[in-house]
mmCIF file of the N, C-alpha and C atoms, coordinates in Angstrom:
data_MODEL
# 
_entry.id   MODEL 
# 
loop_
_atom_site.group_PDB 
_atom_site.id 
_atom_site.type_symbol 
_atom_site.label_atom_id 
_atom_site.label_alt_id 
_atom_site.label_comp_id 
_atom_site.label_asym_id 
_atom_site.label_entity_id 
_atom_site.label_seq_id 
_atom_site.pdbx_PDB_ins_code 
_atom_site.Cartn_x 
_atom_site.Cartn_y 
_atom_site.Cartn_z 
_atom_site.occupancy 
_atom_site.B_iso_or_equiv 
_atom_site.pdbx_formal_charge 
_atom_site.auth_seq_id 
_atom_site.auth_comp_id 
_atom_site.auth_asym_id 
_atom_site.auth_atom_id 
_atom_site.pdbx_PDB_model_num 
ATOM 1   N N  . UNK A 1 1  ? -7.087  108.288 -139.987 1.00 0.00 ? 1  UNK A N  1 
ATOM 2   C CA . UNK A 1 1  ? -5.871  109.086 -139.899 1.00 0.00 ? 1  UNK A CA 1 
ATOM 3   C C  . UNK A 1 1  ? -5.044  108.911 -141.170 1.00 0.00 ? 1  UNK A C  1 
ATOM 4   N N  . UNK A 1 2  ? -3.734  109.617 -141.475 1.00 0.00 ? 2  UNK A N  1 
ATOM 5   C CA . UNK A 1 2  ? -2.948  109.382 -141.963 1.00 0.00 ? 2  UNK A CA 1 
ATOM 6   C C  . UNK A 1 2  ? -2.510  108.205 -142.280 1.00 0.00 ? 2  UNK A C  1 
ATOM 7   N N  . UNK A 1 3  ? -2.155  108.090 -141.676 1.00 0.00 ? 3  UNK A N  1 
ATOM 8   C CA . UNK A 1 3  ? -1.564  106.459 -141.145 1.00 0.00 ? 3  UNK A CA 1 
ATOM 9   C C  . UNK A 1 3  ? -2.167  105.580 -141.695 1.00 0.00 ? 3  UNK A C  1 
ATOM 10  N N  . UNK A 1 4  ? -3.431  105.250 -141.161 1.00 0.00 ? 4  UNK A N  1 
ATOM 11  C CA . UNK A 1 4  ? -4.406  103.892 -141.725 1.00 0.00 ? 4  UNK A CA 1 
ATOM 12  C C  . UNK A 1 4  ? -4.544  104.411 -143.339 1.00 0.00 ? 4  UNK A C  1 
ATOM 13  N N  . UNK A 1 5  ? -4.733  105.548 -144.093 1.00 0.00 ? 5  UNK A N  1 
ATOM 14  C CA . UNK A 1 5  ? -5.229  105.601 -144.849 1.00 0.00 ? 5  UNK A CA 1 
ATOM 15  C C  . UNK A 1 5  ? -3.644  104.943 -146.072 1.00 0.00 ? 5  UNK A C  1 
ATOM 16  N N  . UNK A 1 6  ? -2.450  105.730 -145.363 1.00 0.00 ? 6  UNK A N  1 
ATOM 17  C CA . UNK A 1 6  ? -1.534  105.100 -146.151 1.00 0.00 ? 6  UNK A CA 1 
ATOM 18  C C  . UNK A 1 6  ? -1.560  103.558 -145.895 1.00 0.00 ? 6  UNK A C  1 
ATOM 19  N N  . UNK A 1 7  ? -1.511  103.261 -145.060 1.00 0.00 ? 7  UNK A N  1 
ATOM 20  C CA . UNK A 1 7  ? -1.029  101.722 -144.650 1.00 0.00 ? 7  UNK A CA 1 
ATOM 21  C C  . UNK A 1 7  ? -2.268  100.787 -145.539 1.00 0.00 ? 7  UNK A C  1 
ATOM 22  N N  . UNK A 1 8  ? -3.714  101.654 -145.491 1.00 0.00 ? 8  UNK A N  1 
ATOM 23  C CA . UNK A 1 8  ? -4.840  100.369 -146.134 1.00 0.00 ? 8  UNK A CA 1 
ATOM 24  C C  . UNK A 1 8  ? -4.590  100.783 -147.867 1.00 0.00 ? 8  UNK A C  1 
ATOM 25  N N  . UNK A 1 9  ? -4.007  101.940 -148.466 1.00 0.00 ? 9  UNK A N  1 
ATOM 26  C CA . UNK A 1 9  ? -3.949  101.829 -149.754 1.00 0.00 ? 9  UNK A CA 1 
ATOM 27  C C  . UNK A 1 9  ? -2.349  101.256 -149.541 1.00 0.00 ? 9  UNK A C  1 
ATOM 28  N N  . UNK A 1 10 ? -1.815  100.271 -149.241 1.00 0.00 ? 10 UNK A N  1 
ATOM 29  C CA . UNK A 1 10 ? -0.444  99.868  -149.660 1.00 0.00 ? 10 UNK A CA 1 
ATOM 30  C C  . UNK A 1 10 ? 0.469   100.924 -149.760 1.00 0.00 ? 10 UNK A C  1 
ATOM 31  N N  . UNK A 1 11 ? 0.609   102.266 -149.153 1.00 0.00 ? 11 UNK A N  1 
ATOM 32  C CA . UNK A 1 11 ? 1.952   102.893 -149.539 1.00 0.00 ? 11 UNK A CA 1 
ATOM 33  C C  . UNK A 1 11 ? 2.963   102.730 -149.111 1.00 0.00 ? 11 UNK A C  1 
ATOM 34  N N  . UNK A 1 12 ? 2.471   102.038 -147.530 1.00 0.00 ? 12 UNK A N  1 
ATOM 35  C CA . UNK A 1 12 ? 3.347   102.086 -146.716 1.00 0.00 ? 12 UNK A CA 1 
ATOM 36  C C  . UNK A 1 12 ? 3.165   100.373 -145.471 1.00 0.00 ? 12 UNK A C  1 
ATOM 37  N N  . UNK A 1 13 ? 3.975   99.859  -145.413 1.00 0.00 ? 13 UNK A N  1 
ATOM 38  C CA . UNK A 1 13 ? 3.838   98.804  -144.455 1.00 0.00 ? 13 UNK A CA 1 
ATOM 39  C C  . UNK A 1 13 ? 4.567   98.686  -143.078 1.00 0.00 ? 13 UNK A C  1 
ATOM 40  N N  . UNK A 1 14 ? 3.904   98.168  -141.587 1.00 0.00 ? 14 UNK A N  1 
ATOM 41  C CA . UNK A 1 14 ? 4.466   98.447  -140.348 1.00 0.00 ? 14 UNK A CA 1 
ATOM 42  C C  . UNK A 1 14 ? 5.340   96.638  -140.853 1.00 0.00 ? 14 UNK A C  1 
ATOM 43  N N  . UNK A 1 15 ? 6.977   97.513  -140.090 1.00 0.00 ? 15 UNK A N  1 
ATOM 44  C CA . UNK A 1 15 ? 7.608   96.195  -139.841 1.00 0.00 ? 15 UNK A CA 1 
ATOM 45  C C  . UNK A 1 15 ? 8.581   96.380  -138.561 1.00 0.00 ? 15 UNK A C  1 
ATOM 46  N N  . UNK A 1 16 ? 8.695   95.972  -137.201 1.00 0.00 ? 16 UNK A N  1 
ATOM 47  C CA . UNK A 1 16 ? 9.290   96.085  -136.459 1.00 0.00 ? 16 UNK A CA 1 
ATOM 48  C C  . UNK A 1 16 ? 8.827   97.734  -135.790 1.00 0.00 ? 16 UNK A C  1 
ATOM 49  N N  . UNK A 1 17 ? 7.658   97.891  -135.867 1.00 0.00 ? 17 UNK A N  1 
ATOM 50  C CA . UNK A 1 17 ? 6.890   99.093  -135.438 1.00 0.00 ? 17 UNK A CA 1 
ATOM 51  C C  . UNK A 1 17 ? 7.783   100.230 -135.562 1.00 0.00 ? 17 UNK A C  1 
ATOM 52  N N  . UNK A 1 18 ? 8.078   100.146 -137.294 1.00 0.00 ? 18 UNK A N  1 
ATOM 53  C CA . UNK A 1 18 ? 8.356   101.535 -138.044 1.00 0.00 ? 18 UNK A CA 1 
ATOM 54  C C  . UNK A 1 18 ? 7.458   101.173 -139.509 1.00 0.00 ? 18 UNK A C  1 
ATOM 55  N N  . UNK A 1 19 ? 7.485   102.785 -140.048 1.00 0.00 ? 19 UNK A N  1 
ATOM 56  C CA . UNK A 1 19 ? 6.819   102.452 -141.574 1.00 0.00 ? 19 UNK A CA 1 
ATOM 57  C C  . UNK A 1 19 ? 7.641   102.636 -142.243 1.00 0.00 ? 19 UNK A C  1 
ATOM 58  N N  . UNK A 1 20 ? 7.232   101.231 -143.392 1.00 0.00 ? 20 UNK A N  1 
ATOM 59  C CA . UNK A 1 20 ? 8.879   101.535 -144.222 1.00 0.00 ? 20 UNK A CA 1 
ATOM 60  C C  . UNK A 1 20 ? 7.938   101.556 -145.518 1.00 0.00 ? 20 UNK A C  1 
ATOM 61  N N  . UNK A 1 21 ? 8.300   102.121 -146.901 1.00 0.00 ? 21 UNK A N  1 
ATOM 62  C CA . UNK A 1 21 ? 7.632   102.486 -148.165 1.00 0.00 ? 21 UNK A CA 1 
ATOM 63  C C  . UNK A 1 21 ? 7.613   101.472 -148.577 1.00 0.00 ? 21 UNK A C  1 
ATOM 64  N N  . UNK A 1 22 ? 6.385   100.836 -149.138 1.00 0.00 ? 22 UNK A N  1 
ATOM 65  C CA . UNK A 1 22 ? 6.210   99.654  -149.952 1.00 0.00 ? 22 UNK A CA 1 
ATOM 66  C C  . UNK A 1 22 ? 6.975   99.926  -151.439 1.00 0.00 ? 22 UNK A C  1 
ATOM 67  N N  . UNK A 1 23 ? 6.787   99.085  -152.287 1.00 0.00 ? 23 UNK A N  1 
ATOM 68  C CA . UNK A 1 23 ? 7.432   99.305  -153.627 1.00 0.00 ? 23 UNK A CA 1 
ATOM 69  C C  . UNK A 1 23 ? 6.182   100.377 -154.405 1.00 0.00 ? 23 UNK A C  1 
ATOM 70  N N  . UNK A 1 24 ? 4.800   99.996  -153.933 1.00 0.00 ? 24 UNK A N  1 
ATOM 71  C CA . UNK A 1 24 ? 3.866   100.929 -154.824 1.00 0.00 ? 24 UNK A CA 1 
ATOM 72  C C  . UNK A 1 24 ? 4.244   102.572 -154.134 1.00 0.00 ? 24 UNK A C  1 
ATOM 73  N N  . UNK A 1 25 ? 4.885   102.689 -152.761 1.00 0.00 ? 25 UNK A N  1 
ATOM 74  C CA . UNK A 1 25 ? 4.579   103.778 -152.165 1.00 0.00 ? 25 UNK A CA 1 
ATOM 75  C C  . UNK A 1 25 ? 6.092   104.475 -153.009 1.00 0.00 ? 25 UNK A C  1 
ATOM 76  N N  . UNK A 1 26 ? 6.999   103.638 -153.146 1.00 0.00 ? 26 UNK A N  1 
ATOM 77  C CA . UNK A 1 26 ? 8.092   104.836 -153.720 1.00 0.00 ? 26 UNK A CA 1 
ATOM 78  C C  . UNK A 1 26 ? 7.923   104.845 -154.979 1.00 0.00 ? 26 UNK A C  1 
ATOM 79  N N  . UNK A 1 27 ? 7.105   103.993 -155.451 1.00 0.00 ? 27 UNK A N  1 
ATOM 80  C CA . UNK A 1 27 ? 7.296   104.447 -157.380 1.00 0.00 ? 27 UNK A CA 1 
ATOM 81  C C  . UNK A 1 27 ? 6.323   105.590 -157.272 1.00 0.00 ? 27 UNK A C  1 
ATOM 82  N N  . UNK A 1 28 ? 5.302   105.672 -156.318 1.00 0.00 ? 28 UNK A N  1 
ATOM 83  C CA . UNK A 1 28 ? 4.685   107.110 -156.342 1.00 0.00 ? 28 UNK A CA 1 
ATOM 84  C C  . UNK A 1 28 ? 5.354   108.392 -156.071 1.00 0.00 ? 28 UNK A C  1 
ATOM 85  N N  . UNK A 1 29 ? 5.935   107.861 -155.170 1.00 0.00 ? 29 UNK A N  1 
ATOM 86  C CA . UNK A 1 29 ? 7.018   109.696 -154.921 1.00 0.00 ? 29 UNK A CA 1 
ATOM 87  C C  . UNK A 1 29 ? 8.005   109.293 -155.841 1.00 0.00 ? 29 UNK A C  1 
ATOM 88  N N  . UNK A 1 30 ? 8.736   108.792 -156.453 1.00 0.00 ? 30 UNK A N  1 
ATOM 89  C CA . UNK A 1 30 ? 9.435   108.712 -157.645 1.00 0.00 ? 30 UNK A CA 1 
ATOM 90  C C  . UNK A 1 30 ? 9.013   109.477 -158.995 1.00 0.00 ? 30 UNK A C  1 
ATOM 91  N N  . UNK A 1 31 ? 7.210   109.171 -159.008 1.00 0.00 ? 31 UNK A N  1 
ATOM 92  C CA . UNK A 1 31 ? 6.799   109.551 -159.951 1.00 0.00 ? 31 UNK A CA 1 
ATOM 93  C C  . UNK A 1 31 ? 6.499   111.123 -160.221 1.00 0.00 ? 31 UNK A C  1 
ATOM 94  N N  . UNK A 1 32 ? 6.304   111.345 -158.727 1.00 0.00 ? 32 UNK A N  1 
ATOM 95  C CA . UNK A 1 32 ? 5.806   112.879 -158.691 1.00 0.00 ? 32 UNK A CA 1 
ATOM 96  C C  . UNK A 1 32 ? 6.743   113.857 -158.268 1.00 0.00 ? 32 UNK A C  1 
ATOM 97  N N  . UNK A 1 33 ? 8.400   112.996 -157.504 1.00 0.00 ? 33 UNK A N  1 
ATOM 98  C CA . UNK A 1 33 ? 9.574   113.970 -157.919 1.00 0.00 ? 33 UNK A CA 1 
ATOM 99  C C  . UNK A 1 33 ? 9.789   113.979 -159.519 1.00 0.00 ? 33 UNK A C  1 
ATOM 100 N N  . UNK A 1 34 ? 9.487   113.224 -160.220 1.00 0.00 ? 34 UNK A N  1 
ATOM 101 C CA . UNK A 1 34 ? 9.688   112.985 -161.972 1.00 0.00 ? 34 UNK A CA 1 
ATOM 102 C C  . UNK A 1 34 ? 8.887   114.735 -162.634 1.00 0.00 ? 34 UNK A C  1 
ATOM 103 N N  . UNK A 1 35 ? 7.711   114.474 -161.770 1.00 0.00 ? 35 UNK A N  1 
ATOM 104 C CA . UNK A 1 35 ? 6.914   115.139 -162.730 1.00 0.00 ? 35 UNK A CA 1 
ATOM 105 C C  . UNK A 1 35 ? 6.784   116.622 -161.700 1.00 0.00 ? 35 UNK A C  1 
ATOM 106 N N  . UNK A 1 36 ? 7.741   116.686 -161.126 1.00 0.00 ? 36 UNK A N  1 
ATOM 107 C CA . UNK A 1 36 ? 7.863   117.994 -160.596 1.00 0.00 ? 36 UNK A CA 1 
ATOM 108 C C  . UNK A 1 36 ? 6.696   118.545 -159.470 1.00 0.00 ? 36 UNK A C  1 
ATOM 109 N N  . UNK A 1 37 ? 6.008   117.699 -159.170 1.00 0.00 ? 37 UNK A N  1 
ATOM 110 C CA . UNK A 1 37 ? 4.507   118.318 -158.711 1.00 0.00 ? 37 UNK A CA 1 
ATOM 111 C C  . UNK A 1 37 ? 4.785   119.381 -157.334 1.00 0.00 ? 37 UNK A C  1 
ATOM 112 N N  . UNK A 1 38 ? 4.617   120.136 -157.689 1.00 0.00 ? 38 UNK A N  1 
ATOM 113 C CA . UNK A 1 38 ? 5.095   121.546 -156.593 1.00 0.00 ? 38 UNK A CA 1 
ATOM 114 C C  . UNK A 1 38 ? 4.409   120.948 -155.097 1.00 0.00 ? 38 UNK A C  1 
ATOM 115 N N  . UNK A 1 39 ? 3.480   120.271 -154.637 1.00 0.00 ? 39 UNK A N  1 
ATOM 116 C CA . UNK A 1 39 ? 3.084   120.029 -153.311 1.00 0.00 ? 39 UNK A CA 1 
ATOM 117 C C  . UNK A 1 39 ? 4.202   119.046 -152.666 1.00 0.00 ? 39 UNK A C  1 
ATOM 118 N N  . UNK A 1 40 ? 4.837   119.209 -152.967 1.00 0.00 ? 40 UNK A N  1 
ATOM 119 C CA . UNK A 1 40 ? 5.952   118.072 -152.076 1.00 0.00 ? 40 UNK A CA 1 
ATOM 120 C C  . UNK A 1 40 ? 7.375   119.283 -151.909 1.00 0.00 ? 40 UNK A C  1 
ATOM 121 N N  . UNK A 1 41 ? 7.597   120.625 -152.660 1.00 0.00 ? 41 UNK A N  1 
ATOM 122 C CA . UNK A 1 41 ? 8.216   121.054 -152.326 1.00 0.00 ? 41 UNK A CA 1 
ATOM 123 C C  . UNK A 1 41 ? 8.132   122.141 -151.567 1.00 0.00 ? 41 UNK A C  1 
ATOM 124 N N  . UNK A 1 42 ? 9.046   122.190 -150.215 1.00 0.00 ? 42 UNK A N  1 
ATOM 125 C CA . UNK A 1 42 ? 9.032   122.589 -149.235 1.00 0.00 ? 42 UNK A CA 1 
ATOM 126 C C  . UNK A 1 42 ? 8.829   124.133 -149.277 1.00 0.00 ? 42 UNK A C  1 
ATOM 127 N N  . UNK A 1 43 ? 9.354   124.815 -150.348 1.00 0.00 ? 43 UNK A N  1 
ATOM 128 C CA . UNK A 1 43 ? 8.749   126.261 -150.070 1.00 0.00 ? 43 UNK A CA 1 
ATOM 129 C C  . UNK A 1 43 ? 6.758   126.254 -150.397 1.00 0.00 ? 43 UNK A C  1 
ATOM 130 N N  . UNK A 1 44 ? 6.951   125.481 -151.016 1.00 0.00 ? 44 UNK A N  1 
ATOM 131 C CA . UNK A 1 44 ? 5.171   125.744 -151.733 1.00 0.00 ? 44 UNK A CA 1 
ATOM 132 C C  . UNK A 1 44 ? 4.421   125.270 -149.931 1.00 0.00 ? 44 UNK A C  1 
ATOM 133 N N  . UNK A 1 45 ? 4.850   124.517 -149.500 1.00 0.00 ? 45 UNK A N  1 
ATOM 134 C CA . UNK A 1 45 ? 4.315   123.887 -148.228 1.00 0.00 ? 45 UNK A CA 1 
ATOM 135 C C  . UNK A 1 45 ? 4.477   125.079 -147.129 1.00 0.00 ? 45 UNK A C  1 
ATOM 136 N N  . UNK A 1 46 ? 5.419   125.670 -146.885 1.00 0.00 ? 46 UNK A N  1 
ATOM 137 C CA . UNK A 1 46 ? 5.815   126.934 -145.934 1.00 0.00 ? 46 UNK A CA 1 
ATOM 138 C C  . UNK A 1 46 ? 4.912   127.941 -146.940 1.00 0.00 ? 46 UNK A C  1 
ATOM 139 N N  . UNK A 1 47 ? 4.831   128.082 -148.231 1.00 0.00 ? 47 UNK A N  1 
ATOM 140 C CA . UNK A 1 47 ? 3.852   129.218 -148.636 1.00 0.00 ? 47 UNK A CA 1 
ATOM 141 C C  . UNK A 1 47 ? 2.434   129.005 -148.163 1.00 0.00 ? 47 UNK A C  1 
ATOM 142 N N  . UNK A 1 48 ? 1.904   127.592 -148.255 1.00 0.00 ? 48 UNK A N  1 
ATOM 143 C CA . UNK A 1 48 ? 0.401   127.217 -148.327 1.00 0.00 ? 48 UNK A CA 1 
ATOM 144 C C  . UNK A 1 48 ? 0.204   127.521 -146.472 1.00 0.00 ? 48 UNK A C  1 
ATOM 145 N N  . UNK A 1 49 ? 1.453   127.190 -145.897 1.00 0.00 ? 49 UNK A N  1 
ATOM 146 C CA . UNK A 1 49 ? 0.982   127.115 -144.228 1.00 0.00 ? 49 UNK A CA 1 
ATOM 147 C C  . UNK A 1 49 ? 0.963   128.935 -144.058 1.00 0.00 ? 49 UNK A C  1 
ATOM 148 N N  . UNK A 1 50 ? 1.698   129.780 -144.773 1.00 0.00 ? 50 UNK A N  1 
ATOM 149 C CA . UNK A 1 50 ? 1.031   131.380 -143.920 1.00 0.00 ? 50 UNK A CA 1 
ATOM 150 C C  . UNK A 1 50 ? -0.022  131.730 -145.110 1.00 0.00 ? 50 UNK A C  1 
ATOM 151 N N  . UNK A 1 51 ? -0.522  131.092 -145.561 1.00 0.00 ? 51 UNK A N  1 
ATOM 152 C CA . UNK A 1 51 ? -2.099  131.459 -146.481 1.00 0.00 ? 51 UNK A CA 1 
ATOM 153 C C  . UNK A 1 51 ? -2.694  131.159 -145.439 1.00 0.00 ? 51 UNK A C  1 
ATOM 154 N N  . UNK A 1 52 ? -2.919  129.907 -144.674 1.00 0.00 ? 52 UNK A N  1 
ATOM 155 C CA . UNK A 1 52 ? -3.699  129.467 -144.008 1.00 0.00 ? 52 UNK A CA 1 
ATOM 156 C C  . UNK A 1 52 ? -4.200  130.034 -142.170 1.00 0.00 ? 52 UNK A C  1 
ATOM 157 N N  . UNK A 1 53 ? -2.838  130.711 -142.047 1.00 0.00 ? 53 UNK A N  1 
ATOM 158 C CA . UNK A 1 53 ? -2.186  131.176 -140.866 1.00 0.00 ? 53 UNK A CA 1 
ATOM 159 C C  . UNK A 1 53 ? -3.475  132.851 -141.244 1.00 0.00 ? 53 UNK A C  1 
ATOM 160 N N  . UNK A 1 54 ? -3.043  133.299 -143.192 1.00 0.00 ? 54 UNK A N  1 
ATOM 161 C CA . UNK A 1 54 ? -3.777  134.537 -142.963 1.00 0.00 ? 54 UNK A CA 1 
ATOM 162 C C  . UNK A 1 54 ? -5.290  134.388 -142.637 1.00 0.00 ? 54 UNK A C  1 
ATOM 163 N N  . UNK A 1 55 ? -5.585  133.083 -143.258 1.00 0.00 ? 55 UNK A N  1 
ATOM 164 C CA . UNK A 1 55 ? -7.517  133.229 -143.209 1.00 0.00 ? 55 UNK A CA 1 
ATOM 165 C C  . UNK A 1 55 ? -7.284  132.761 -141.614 1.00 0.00 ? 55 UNK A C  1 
ATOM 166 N N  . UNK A 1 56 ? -6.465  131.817 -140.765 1.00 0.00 ? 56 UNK A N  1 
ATOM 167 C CA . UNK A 1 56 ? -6.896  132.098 -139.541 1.00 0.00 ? 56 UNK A CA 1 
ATOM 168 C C  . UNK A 1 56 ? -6.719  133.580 -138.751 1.00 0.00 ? 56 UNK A C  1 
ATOM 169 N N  . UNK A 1 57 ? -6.760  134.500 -139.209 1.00 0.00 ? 57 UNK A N  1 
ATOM 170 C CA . UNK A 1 57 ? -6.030  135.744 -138.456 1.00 0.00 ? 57 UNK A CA 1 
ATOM 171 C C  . UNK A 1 57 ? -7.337  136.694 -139.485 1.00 0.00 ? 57 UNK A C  1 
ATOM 172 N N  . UNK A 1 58 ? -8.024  136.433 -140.468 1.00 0.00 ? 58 UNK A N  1 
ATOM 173 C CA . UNK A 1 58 ? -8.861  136.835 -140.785 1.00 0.00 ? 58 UNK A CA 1 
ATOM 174 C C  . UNK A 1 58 ? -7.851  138.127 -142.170 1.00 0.00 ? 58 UNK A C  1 
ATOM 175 N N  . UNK A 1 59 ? -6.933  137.487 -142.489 1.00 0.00 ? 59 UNK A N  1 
ATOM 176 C CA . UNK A 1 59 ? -6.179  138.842 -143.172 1.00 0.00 ? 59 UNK A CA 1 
ATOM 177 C C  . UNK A 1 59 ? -6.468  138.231 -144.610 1.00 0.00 ? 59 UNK A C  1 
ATOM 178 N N  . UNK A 1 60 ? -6.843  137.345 -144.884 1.00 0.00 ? 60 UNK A N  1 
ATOM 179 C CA . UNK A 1 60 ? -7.394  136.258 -146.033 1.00 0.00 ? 60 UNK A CA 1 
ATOM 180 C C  . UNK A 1 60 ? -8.579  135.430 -145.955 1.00 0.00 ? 60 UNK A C  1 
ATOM 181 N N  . UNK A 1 61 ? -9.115  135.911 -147.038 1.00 0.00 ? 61 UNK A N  1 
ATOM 182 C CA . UNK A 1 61 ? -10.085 134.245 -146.873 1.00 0.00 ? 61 UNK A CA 1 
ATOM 183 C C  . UNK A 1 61 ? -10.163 133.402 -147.551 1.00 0.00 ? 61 UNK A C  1 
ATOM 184 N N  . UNK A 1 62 ? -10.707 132.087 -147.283 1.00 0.00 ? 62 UNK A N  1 
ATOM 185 C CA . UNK A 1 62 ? -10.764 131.083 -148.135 1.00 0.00 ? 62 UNK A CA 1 
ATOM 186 C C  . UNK A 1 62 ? -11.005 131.226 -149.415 1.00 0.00 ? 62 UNK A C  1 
ATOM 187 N N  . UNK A 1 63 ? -11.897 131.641 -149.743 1.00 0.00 ? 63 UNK A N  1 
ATOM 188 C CA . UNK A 1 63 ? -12.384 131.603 -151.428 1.00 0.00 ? 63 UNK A CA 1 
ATOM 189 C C  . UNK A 1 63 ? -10.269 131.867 -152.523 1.00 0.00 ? 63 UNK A C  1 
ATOM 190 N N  . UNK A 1 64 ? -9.927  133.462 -151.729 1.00 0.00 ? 64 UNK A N  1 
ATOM 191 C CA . UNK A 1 64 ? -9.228  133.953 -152.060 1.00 0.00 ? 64 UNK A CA 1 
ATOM 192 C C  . UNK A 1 64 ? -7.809  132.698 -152.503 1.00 0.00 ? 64 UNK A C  1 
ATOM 193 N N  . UNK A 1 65 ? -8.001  132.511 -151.287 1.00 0.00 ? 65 UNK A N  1 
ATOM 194 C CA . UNK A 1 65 ? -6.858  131.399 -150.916 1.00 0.00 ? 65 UNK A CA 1 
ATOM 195 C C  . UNK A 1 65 ? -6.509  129.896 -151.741 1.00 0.00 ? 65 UNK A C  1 
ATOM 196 N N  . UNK A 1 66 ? -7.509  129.773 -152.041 1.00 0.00 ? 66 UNK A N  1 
ATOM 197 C CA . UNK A 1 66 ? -8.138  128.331 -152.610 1.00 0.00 ? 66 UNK A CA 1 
ATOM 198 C C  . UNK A 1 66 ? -7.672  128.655 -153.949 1.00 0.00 ? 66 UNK A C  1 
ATOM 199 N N  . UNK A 1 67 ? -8.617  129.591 -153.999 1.00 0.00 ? 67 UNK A N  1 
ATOM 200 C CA . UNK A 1 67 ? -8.713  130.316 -155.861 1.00 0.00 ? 67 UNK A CA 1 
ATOM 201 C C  . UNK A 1 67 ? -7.104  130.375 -156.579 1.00 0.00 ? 67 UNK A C  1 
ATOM 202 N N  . UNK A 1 68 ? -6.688  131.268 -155.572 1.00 0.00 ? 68 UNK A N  1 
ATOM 203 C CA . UNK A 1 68 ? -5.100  131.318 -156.115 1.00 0.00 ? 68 UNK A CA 1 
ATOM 204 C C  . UNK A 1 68 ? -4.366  129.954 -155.405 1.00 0.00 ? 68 UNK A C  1 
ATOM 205 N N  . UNK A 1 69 ? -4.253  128.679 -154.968 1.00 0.00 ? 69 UNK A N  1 
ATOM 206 C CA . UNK A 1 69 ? -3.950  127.852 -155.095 1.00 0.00 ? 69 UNK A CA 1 
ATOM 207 C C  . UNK A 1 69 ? -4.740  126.706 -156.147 1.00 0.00 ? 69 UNK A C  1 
ATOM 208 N N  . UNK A 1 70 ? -6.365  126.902 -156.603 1.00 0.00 ? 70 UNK A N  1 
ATOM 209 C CA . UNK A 1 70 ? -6.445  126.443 -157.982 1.00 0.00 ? 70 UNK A CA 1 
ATOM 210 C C  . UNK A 1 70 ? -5.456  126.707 -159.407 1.00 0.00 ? 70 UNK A C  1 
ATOM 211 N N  . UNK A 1 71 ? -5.467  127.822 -159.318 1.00 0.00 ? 71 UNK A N  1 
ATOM 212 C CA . UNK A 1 71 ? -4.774  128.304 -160.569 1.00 0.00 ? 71 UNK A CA 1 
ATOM 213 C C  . UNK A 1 71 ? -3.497  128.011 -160.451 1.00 0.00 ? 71 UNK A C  1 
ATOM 214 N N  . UNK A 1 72 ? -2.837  127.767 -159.672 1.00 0.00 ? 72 UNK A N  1 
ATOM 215 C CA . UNK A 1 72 ? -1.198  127.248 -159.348 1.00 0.00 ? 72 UNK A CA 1 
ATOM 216 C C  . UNK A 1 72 ? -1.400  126.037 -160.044 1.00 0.00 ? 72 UNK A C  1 
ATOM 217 N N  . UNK A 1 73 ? -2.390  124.801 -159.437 1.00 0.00 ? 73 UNK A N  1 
ATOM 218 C CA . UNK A 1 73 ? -2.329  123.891 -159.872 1.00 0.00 ? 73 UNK A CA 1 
ATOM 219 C C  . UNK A 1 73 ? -2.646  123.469 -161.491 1.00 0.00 ? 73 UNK A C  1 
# 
């Protein structure tokens, strides 16, 4: 899951059964609010979820979808 995968690379540690950000886990989102990286901002995330919404509804497909989220990146 999620979870284990943050918790076994150090991003994140359980203390009092909450997760709180290790020091490696916020210099990473530190680093990538720094460097602007569009997947953490919330319209690009509401854009990528009705791409996904179209190939489930068949009004898009993957290749399409992918392709023009390669070239974004």
């Amino acid at each position: 899951t999620i979870i284990t995968t943050l918790t076994r690379r150090g991003y994140v540690e359980e203390k009092a059964k909450k997760f709180i950000p290790s020091e490696v886990g916020c210099k990473i989102v530190d680093a990538l609010v720094e460097s602007q990286f569009e997947f953490i901002e919330l319209g690009f995330t509401q854009a990528l979820e009705e791409k996904l919404d179209q190939i489930y509804t068949s009004e898009a497909t993957y290749v399409d979808v992918i392709s023009t989220l390669h070239d974004s990146v």
